[in-house]
Amino acid sequence: MSKIRSHDTKPELIVRSMAHKMGFRFRLNGAGLPGRPDLVFPKLKRAIFVHGCFWHGHRNCPRFTLPASNKRFWKRKLLGNILRDKQNYRRLNRLGWSYKIIWQCQILSDDSLLYKIKNYLEAK
Ligand SMILES: [Zn+2]
């Protein structure tokens, strides 16, 4: 947990491989967009964030619990991450992009993830 973002983490790879199998073309590592979405679909102007529940503060998620020590530090730190995420979402929208967040916990437990991705990317 030393880095806020690490690339090529497993959840990202799973989502990428799903999108790839469904035949969607995408770019990685943000393609210059606010917040550097994990998957960017330039033709569709859609982006997918694969978020770690802890670092991005997934609400009501068992994976999002503050460490027992240094609570104040973590609260501030994670709140900062959450606010920064929100700013980035707004910036994306202003640029005419939509986005979808896929949480780490959903990747591990949600069988319908494939359909969620498909529905998002194929919606008119
Ligand atoms: Zn979660």
XYZ file of C-alpha atoms and ligand atoms in Angstrom:
125
model
C 0.000 0.000 0.000
C 2.906 2.337 -0.537
C 1.651 3.785 -3.786
C -1.597 5.492 -4.568
C -1.732 3.978 -7.999
C 0.069 1.066 -9.396
C -0.412 -0.007 -12.942
C -1.011 -3.497 -14.188
C -2.554 -4.577 -10.926
C -4.697 -7.630 -11.239
C -8.157 -6.048 -11.160
C -7.184 -3.767 -14.026
C -5.948 -6.699 -16.040
C -9.207 -8.546 -15.512
C -11.292 -5.605 -16.724
C -8.992 -5.051 -19.696
C -9.193 -8.624 -20.758
C -13.006 -8.517 -20.506
C -13.217 -5.399 -22.657
C -10.731 -6.842 -25.088
C -12.643 -10.104 -25.442
C -15.787 -8.152 -26.216
C -13.931 -6.491 -29.052
C -13.654 -2.968 -27.682
C -10.626 -0.934 -28.584
C -9.171 1.074 -25.797
C -6.125 2.940 -24.656
C -4.362 2.633 -21.364
C -2.895 4.914 -18.763
C -5.258 7.784 -19.152
C -4.479 8.976 -22.658
C -3.978 12.459 -21.247
C -7.386 12.637 -19.551
C -8.132 13.964 -16.044
C -7.616 11.299 -13.404
C -5.911 9.001 -15.904
C -8.707 6.475 -16.343
C -7.491 2.881 -16.568
C -9.278 2.177 -19.815
C -10.023 4.906 -22.343
C -12.308 4.411 -25.317
C -11.550 7.375 -27.586
C -14.202 6.744 -30.223
C -16.937 6.393 -27.630
C -15.600 9.159 -25.398
C -16.034 6.815 -22.479
C -13.615 5.874 -19.765
C -13.418 3.220 -17.081
C -11.710 3.599 -13.737
C -10.750 0.470 -11.897
C -10.547 1.677 -8.336
C -9.020 0.081 -5.290
C -11.630 0.246 -2.534
C -9.192 1.471 0.082
C -7.364 4.209 -1.792
C -10.443 5.611 -3.428
C -12.736 5.294 -0.447
C -15.448 2.893 -1.564
C -18.428 3.736 0.624
C -19.966 0.985 2.727
C -17.390 -1.456 1.485
C -15.731 -3.928 3.840
C -12.438 -3.269 2.068
C -12.572 0.350 3.046
C -11.671 0.457 6.703
C -9.252 2.896 8.229
C -6.096 1.394 9.678
C -6.182 1.245 13.469
C -3.167 3.489 13.914
C -2.759 7.036 12.587
C -6.468 7.344 11.956
C -6.281 11.079 11.525
C -3.549 10.832 8.951
C -5.417 8.238 6.929
C -8.667 10.124 7.105
C -7.071 13.226 5.667
C -5.123 11.305 3.093
C -8.072 9.296 1.819
C -10.409 12.252 1.911
C -7.888 14.054 -0.286
C -7.969 11.169 -2.748
C -11.757 11.179 -2.814
C -11.962 14.921 -3.432
C -9.372 14.726 -6.164
C -11.305 11.902 -7.820
C -14.458 14.016 -7.782
C -12.675 16.922 -9.418
C -11.387 14.638 -12.112
C -14.849 13.214 -12.789
C -16.180 16.742 -13.227
C -13.324 17.651 -15.555
C -13.988 14.589 -17.645
C -17.671 15.465 -17.946
C -16.827 18.993 -18.946
C -14.655 17.638 -21.731
C -17.617 15.660 -22.976
C -16.534 12.312 -21.600
C -18.518 9.880 -19.518
C -16.937 7.510 -17.062
C -17.698 4.387 -15.122
C -16.126 3.257 -11.911
C -15.493 -0.392 -11.322
C -14.530 -1.196 -7.783
C -12.002 -3.799 -6.866
C -14.535 -5.663 -4.721
C -16.952 -5.905 -7.654
C -14.349 -7.562 -9.811
C -13.798 -10.270 -7.286
C -17.393 -10.971 -6.429
C -19.681 -9.823 -9.209
C -20.501 -12.308 -11.932
C -22.390 -9.691 -13.866
C -19.349 -7.467 -14.313
C -18.996 -8.495 -17.924
C -22.518 -7.315 -18.651
C -21.987 -4.097 -16.745
C -19.005 -3.256 -18.899
C -20.848 -4.258 -22.039
C -23.942 -2.252 -21.128
C -21.884 0.792 -20.339
C -19.913 0.707 -23.572
C -22.847 -0.148 -25.806
C -25.351 2.301 -24.347
C -26.474 4.965 -26.806
Zn -15.393 -1.992 -2.536
